[in-house]
Amino acid sequence: GLIVLALAAVTAALAAGAVWFFGYTEAGQFAVSTLTNLLTGLWQTATQTFAGIFDAIMAGRWDLAANVAMAGLNLAWQKGIYALKSLWAGFKEWLIGLFADMFASIFQKLADFQASLVGGVNYIREKLGFNPIEGFEFIDNMAEQQKRRAEAVKRIAAMAKDAELSAAQQKVDAAQSELDKATGEAKTARTEKAEKRKQAFKGLLD
């Protein structure tokens, strides 16, 4: 009984964590968008590939059919690699930003605590007729410095992600160009084959 309850509690916690991550964090929403784009892209690749293979077969060009098939597989592979790199790069960016903000928030909370403490003390001193006191300036300065540092770290992480994905996108674009070329050749071959048949049939009629 206790084991079942413990497993149910862990499962519920994991499910709640997944809902929070994918529904309410930028990294989670980025992951969902990446996977959605991957599925859409793979469907488009499959459609284009099978259409090209059909054109090549209709033209009697099995060599072109093989070229189209290989180009389609390569494009699907590159799109899959791009999606994996996107997920990993997005997660790294989110994790780095999370820790940077957490570290900066520690110093900000310390500065806020000092401001509240100094405000309370000065309230009492004012009632007693004493001059107000000042908090430690270096605490406020550290909080501001850590805030700027966190923003800089997040900018660097975003730039690193963009650079990593740019290289992967170039491979996807190159693979797409190869598939476009292969399917274009297959379509041209089919058109030429159909034209030859038309001319041959016309010759028989004449």
XYZ file of N, CA and C in Angstrom, residues 9-153:
435
model
N 2.626 9.134 -5.883
C 3.049 10.498 -5.559
C 4.196 10.941 -6.457
N 5.167 10.027 -6.683
C 6.300 10.354 -7.549
C 5.826 10.586 -8.983
N 4.924 9.724 -9.453
C 4.388 9.877 -10.805
C 3.650 11.200 -10.967
N 2.841 11.539 -9.965
C 2.101 12.805 -10.014
C 3.056 13.993 -10.007
N 4.123 13.888 -9.202
C 5.097 14.980 -9.142
C 5.814 15.142 -10.480
N 6.193 14.009 -11.088
C 6.860 14.073 -12.392
C 5.935 14.642 -13.458
N 4.663 14.230 -13.421
C 3.694 14.738 -14.394
C 3.493 16.242 -14.221
N 3.383 16.677 -12.963
C 3.214 18.107 -12.694
C 4.442 18.888 -13.146
N 5.628 18.303 -12.904
C 6.856 18.961 -13.348
C 6.924 19.071 -14.857
N 6.491 18.015 -15.551
C 6.494 18.040 -17.018
C 5.522 19.082 -17.550
N 4.334 19.155 -16.933
C 3.341 20.150 -17.350
C 3.874 21.555 -17.139
N 4.528 21.760 -15.976
C 5.098 23.088 -15.690
C 6.198 23.427 -16.688
N 7.098 22.460 -16.947
C 8.244 22.730 -17.826
C 7.798 23.012 -19.246
N 6.927 22.143 -19.797
C 6.539 22.297 -21.197
C 5.477 23.372 -21.408
N 4.731 23.687 -20.352
C 3.655 24.659 -20.509
C 3.981 26.064 -20.051
N 4.937 26.191 -19.103
C 5.143 27.501 -18.488
C 6.582 27.998 -18.533
N 7.496 27.244 -19.101
C 8.875 27.724 -19.232
C 9.191 27.951 -20.701
N 10.080 28.886 -20.938
C 10.474 29.207 -22.317
C 11.161 28.010 -22.968
N 11.993 27.297 -22.178
C 12.687 26.126 -22.726
C 11.695 25.027 -23.103
N 10.686 24.817 -22.257
C 9.691 23.790 -22.552
C 8.883 24.108 -23.792
N 8.467 25.351 -23.922
C 7.698 25.752 -25.098
C 8.562 25.695 -26.356
N 9.849 25.993 -26.194
C 10.780 25.879 -27.319
C 10.913 24.420 -27.754
N 10.939 23.511 -26.767
C 11.032 22.077 -27.075
C 9.799 21.599 -27.836
N 8.630 22.026 -27.383
C 7.393 21.636 -28.063
C 7.382 22.170 -29.493
N 7.787 23.414 -29.660
C 7.826 24.017 -30.996
C 8.821 23.295 -31.900
N 9.974 22.917 -31.328
C 10.999 22.217 -32.107
C 10.497 20.863 -32.586
N 9.848 20.110 -31.695
C 9.332 18.795 -32.063
C 8.205 18.897 -33.095
N 7.357 19.923 -32.931
C 6.278 20.135 -33.891
C 6.831 20.448 -35.274
N 7.838 21.323 -35.304
C 8.467 21.669 -36.583
C 9.164 20.463 -37.203
N 9.744 19.607 -36.350
C 10.418 18.409 -36.853
C 9.422 17.486 -37.549
N 8.300 17.224 -36.900
C 7.298 16.331 -37.487
C 6.751 16.896 -38.791
N 6.485 18.207 -38.798
C 6.004 18.848 -40.022
C 7.036 18.752 -41.133
N 8.296 19.009 -40.773
C 9.361 18.947 -41.768
C 9.583 17.554 -42.316
N 9.499 16.545 -41.441
C 9.676 15.168 -41.909
C 8.546 14.754 -42.854
N 7.334 15.208 -42.555
C 6.209 14.897 -43.442
C 6.412 15.534 -44.817
N 6.857 16.774 -44.837
C 7.108 17.448 -46.112
C 8.220 16.758 -46.890
N 9.262 16.328 -46.164
C 10.368 15.626 -46.809
C 9.896 14.305 -47.405
N 9.098 13.558 -46.637
C 8.582 12.277 -47.125
C 7.706 12.471 -48.359
N 6.854 13.489 -48.332
C 5.972 13.761 -49.470
C 6.776 14.091 -50.724
N 7.764 14.967 -50.556
C 8.595 15.347 -51.707
C 9.406 14.158 -52.214
N 9.921 13.357 -51.293
C 10.752 12.212 -51.691
C 9.950 11.181 -52.462
N 8.785 10.803 -51.938
C 7.972 9.787 -52.628
C 7.473 10.285 -53.984
N 7.174 11.583 -54.062
C 6.748 12.142 -55.353
C 7.893 12.065 -56.359
N 9.116 12.364 -55.898
C 10.275 12.297 -56.787
C 10.574 10.869 -57.229
N 10.460 9.922 -56.296
C 10.677 8.511 -56.652
C 9.649 8.058 -57.690
N 8.403 8.462 -57.494
C 7.342 8.096 -58.447
C 7.639 8.657 -59.832
N 8.085 9.924 -59.867
C 8.419 10.529 -61.166
C 9.551 9.763 -61.838
N 10.564 9.375 -61.065
C 11.710 8.664 -61.632
C 11.301 7.290 -62.160
N 10.448 6.594 -61.409
C 9.987 5.269 -61.855
C 9.152 5.392 -63.122
N 8.285 6.404 -63.179
C 7.467 6.615 -64.368
C 8.328 6.923 -65.586
N 9.515 7.516 -65.322
C 10.433 7.822 -66.420
C 11.322 6.628 -66.750
N 11.211 5.562 -65.945
C 12.055 4.386 -66.164
C 13.482 4.594 -65.717
N 13.693 5.570 -64.838
C 15.043 5.906 -64.357
C 15.205 5.471 -62.908
N 15.629 4.211 -62.732
C 15.820 3.718 -61.373
C 17.024 4.364 -60.696
N 17.978 4.812 -61.498
C 19.121 5.517 -60.914
C 18.683 6.825 -60.269
N 17.773 7.537 -60.951
C 17.247 8.777 -60.373
C 16.392 8.499 -59.144
N 15.645 7.384 -59.180
C 14.837 7.019 -58.012
C 15.724 6.779 -56.802
N 16.865 6.114 -57.027
C 17.806 5.864 -55.926
C 18.395 7.180 -55.416
N 18.711 8.086 -56.330
C 19.260 9.392 -55.915
C 18.258 10.168 -55.061
N 17.004 10.145 -55.487
C 15.962 10.841 -54.731
C 15.809 10.229 -53.345
N 15.807 8.893 -53.288
C 15.651 8.215 -52.009
C 16.794 8.561 -51.052
N 18.030 8.538 -51.543
C 19.192 8.858 -50.706
C 19.162 10.317 -50.254
N 18.775 11.210 -51.161
C 18.690 12.634 -50.807
C 17.610 12.862 -49.753
N 16.479 12.157 -49.877
C 15.408 12.288 -48.893
C 15.820 11.777 -47.528
N 16.510 10.631 -47.511
C 16.987 10.086 -46.238
C 18.000 11.020 -45.583
N 18.878 11.589 -46.391
C 19.879 12.512 -45.852
C 19.216 13.751 -45.255
N 18.202 14.281 -45.957
C 17.505 15.462 -45.449
C 16.773 15.151 -44.145
N 16.121 13.981 -44.099
C 15.431 13.590 -42.870
C 16.421 13.461 -41.723
N 17.586 12.891 -41.999
C 18.631 12.743 -40.973
C 19.102 14.105 -40.487
N 19.392 15.001 -41.400
C 19.872 16.335 -41.019
C 18.828 17.100 -40.222
N 17.545 16.940 -40.591
C 16.487 17.602 -39.824
C 16.395 17.028 -38.415
N 16.578 15.712 -38.284
C 16.564 15.102 -36.965
C 17.718 15.578 -36.109
N 18.915 15.657 -36.708
C 20.091 16.155 -35.979
C 19.875 17.601 -35.552
N 19.295 18.392 -36.457
C 19.034 19.801 -36.127
C 18.073 19.916 -34.949
N 17.039 19.069 -34.940
C 16.069 19.108 -33.837
C 16.733 18.735 -32.520
N 17.579 17.698 -32.527
C 18.266 17.284 -31.305
C 19.198 18.392 -30.802
N 19.931 18.998 -31.716
C 20.820 20.089 -31.330
C 20.023 21.284 -30.818
N 18.862 21.531 -31.422
C 18.014 22.640 -30.967
C 17.526 22.400 -29.541
N 17.086 21.161 -29.270
C 16.607 20.833 -27.927
C 17.716 20.980 -26.896
N 18.899 20.455 -27.217
C 20.016 20.520 -26.272
C 20.488 21.955 -26.081
N 20.606 22.707 -27.182
C 21.054 24.096 -27.087
C 20.043 24.949 -26.318
N 18.749 24.714 -26.562
C 17.719 25.462 -25.838
C 17.720 25.141 -24.359
N 17.921 23.857 -24.030
C 17.965 23.464 -22.618
C 19.178 24.078 -21.922
N 20.329 24.081 -22.593
C 21.531 24.679 -22.005
C 21.330 26.167 -21.752
N 20.737 26.849 -22.730
C 20.498 28.284 -22.572
C 19.572 28.544 -21.390
N 18.517 27.741 -21.290
C 17.568 27.913 -20.186
C 18.225 27.636 -18.836
N 19.041 26.571 -18.762
C 19.674 26.197 -17.501
C 20.686 27.248 -17.062
N 21.470 27.738 -18.014
C 22.450 28.779 -17.696
C 21.745 30.038 -17.204
N 20.671 30.422 -17.891
C 19.907 31.597 -17.465
C 19.274 31.416 -16.095
N 18.799 30.182 -15.825
C 18.176 29.900 -14.531
C 19.160 30.100 -13.397
N 20.365 29.528 -13.530
C 21.368 29.661 -12.470
C 21.884 31.096 -12.362
N 22.013 31.769 -13.493
C 22.471 33.164 -13.458
C 21.465 34.043 -12.721
N 20.172 33.841 -12.995
C 19.135 34.620 -12.313
C 19.047 34.257 -10.827
N 19.207 32.972 -10.513
C 19.171 32.546 -9.113
C 20.304 33.184 -8.322
N 21.503 33.192 -8.919
C 22.658 33.776 -8.232
C 22.465 35.272 -8.043
N 21.937 35.944 -9.066
C 21.703 37.387 -8.951
C 20.607 37.687 -7.944
N 19.601 36.820 -7.869
C 18.492 37.061 -6.932
C 18.936 36.956 -5.476
N 19.971 36.153 -5.208
C 20.493 36.047 -3.837
C 21.001 37.401 -3.364
N 21.788 38.054 -4.190
C 22.329 39.361 -3.830
C 21.232 40.422 -3.783
N 20.233 40.277 -4.680
C 19.138 41.238 -4.656
C 18.312 41.106 -3.387
N 18.091 39.867 -2.953
C 17.345 39.653 -1.705
C 18.119 40.194 -0.510
N 19.449 40.043 -0.565
C 20.280 40.594 0.502
C 20.181 42.116 0.535
N 20.198 42.739 -0.637
C 20.059 44.198 -0.707
C 18.672 44.630 -0.246
N 17.634 43.869 -0.611
C 16.274 44.193 -0.172
C 16.134 44.041 1.342
N 16.763 43.006 1.892
C 16.713 42.799 3.342
C 17.390 43.958 4.058
N 18.537 44.390 3.522
C 19.230 45.526 4.134
C 18.379 46.779 4.075
N 17.718 47.013 2.940
C 16.882 48.200 2.805
C 15.730 48.168 3.806
N 15.129 46.991 3.977
C 14.031 46.869 4.954
C 14.534 47.080 6.368
N 15.697 46.507 6.672
C 16.263 46.643 8.017
C 16.632 48.090 8.328
N 17.279 48.724 7.366
C 17.673 50.125 7.560
C 16.434 51.008 7.675
N 15.406 50.707 6.872
C 14.175 51.489 6.961
C 13.518 51.356 8.318
N 13.498 50.147 8.875
C 12.915 49.939 10.205
C 13.709 50.649 11.288
N 15.019 50.558 11.215
C 15.876 51.211 12.210
C 15.723 52.724 12.140
N 15.689 53.256 10.937
C 15.558 54.712 10.784
C 14.194 55.205 11.251
N 13.186 54.362 11.127
C 11.858 54.747 11.636
C 11.902 54.942 13.151
N 12.577 54.010 13.802
C 12.702 54.109 15.264
C 13.580 55.296 15.653
N 14.687 55.455 14.932
C 15.605 56.566 15.236
C 14.916 57.917 15.033
N 14.067 57.975 13.993
C 13.338 59.227 13.764
C 12.412 59.541 14.932
N 11.754 58.522 15.461
C 10.870 58.731 16.601
C 11.636 59.172 17.834
N 12.885 58.697 17.919
C 13.705 59.039 19.076
C 14.497 60.329 18.876
N 14.424 60.881 17.670
C 15.106 62.147 17.406
C 16.521 61.997 16.918
N 16.890 60.789 16.471
C 18.252 60.573 15.970
C 18.282 60.698 14.449
N 19.493 60.964 13.945
C 19.677 61.057 12.496
C 19.594 59.665 11.859
N 19.132 59.587 10.622
C 19.033 58.275 9.950
C 20.418 57.715 9.629
N 20.487 56.411 9.456
C 21.731 55.742 9.098
C 21.626 55.253 7.657
N 22.763 54.953 7.104
C 22.819 54.433 5.733
C 23.243 52.966 5.746
N 22.740 52.199 4.776
C 23.155 50.803 4.663
C 24.513 50.697 3.997
N 25.007 49.484 3.908
C 26.297 49.262 3.263
C 26.136 49.414 1.748
N 26.857 50.358 1.182
C 26.725 50.637 -0.249
C 27.206 49.468 -1.103
N 28.226 48.749 -0.600
C 28.796 47.677 -1.406
C 27.789 46.549 -1.636
N 26.825 46.389 -0.719
C 25.807 45.356 -0.907
C 24.894 45.715 -2.076
N 24.479 46.972 -2.114
C 23.650 47.426 -3.241
C 24.423 47.338 -4.561
N 25.714 47.692 -4.510
C 26.533 47.641 -5.721
C 26.701 46.199 -6.212
N 26.900 45.281 -5.267
C 27.057 43.873 -5.647
C 25.782 43.332 -6.287
N 24.639 43.736 -5.734
C 23.371 43.286 -6.296
C 23.216 43.774 -7.728
N 23.569 45.025 -7.973
C 23.460 45.587 -9.311
C 24.464 44.936 -10.263
N 25.676 44.681 -9.769
C 26.693 44.044 -10.600
C 26.274 42.624 -10.998
N 25.732 41.881 -10.049
C 25.307 40.518 -10.342
C 24.128 40.488 -11.311
N 23.273 41.496 -11.229
C 22.165 41.586 -12.171
C 22.684 41.807 -13.583
N 23.641 42.724 -13.734
C 24.219 42.980 -15.054
C 24.990 41.765 -15.563
N 25.690 41.087 -14.634
C 26.454 39.902 -15.023
C 25.523 38.791 -15.499
N 24.392 38.638 -14.827
C 23.428 37.609 -15.232
C 22.895 37.893 -16.628
N 22.592 39.152 -16.925
C 22.110 39.510 -18.257
C 23.174 39.248 -19.319
N 24.448 39.532 -18.970
C 25.539 39.292 -19.916
C 25.715 37.796 -20.181
N 25.640 36.999 -19.123
C 25.783 35.547 -19.268
C 24.668 34.995 -20.156
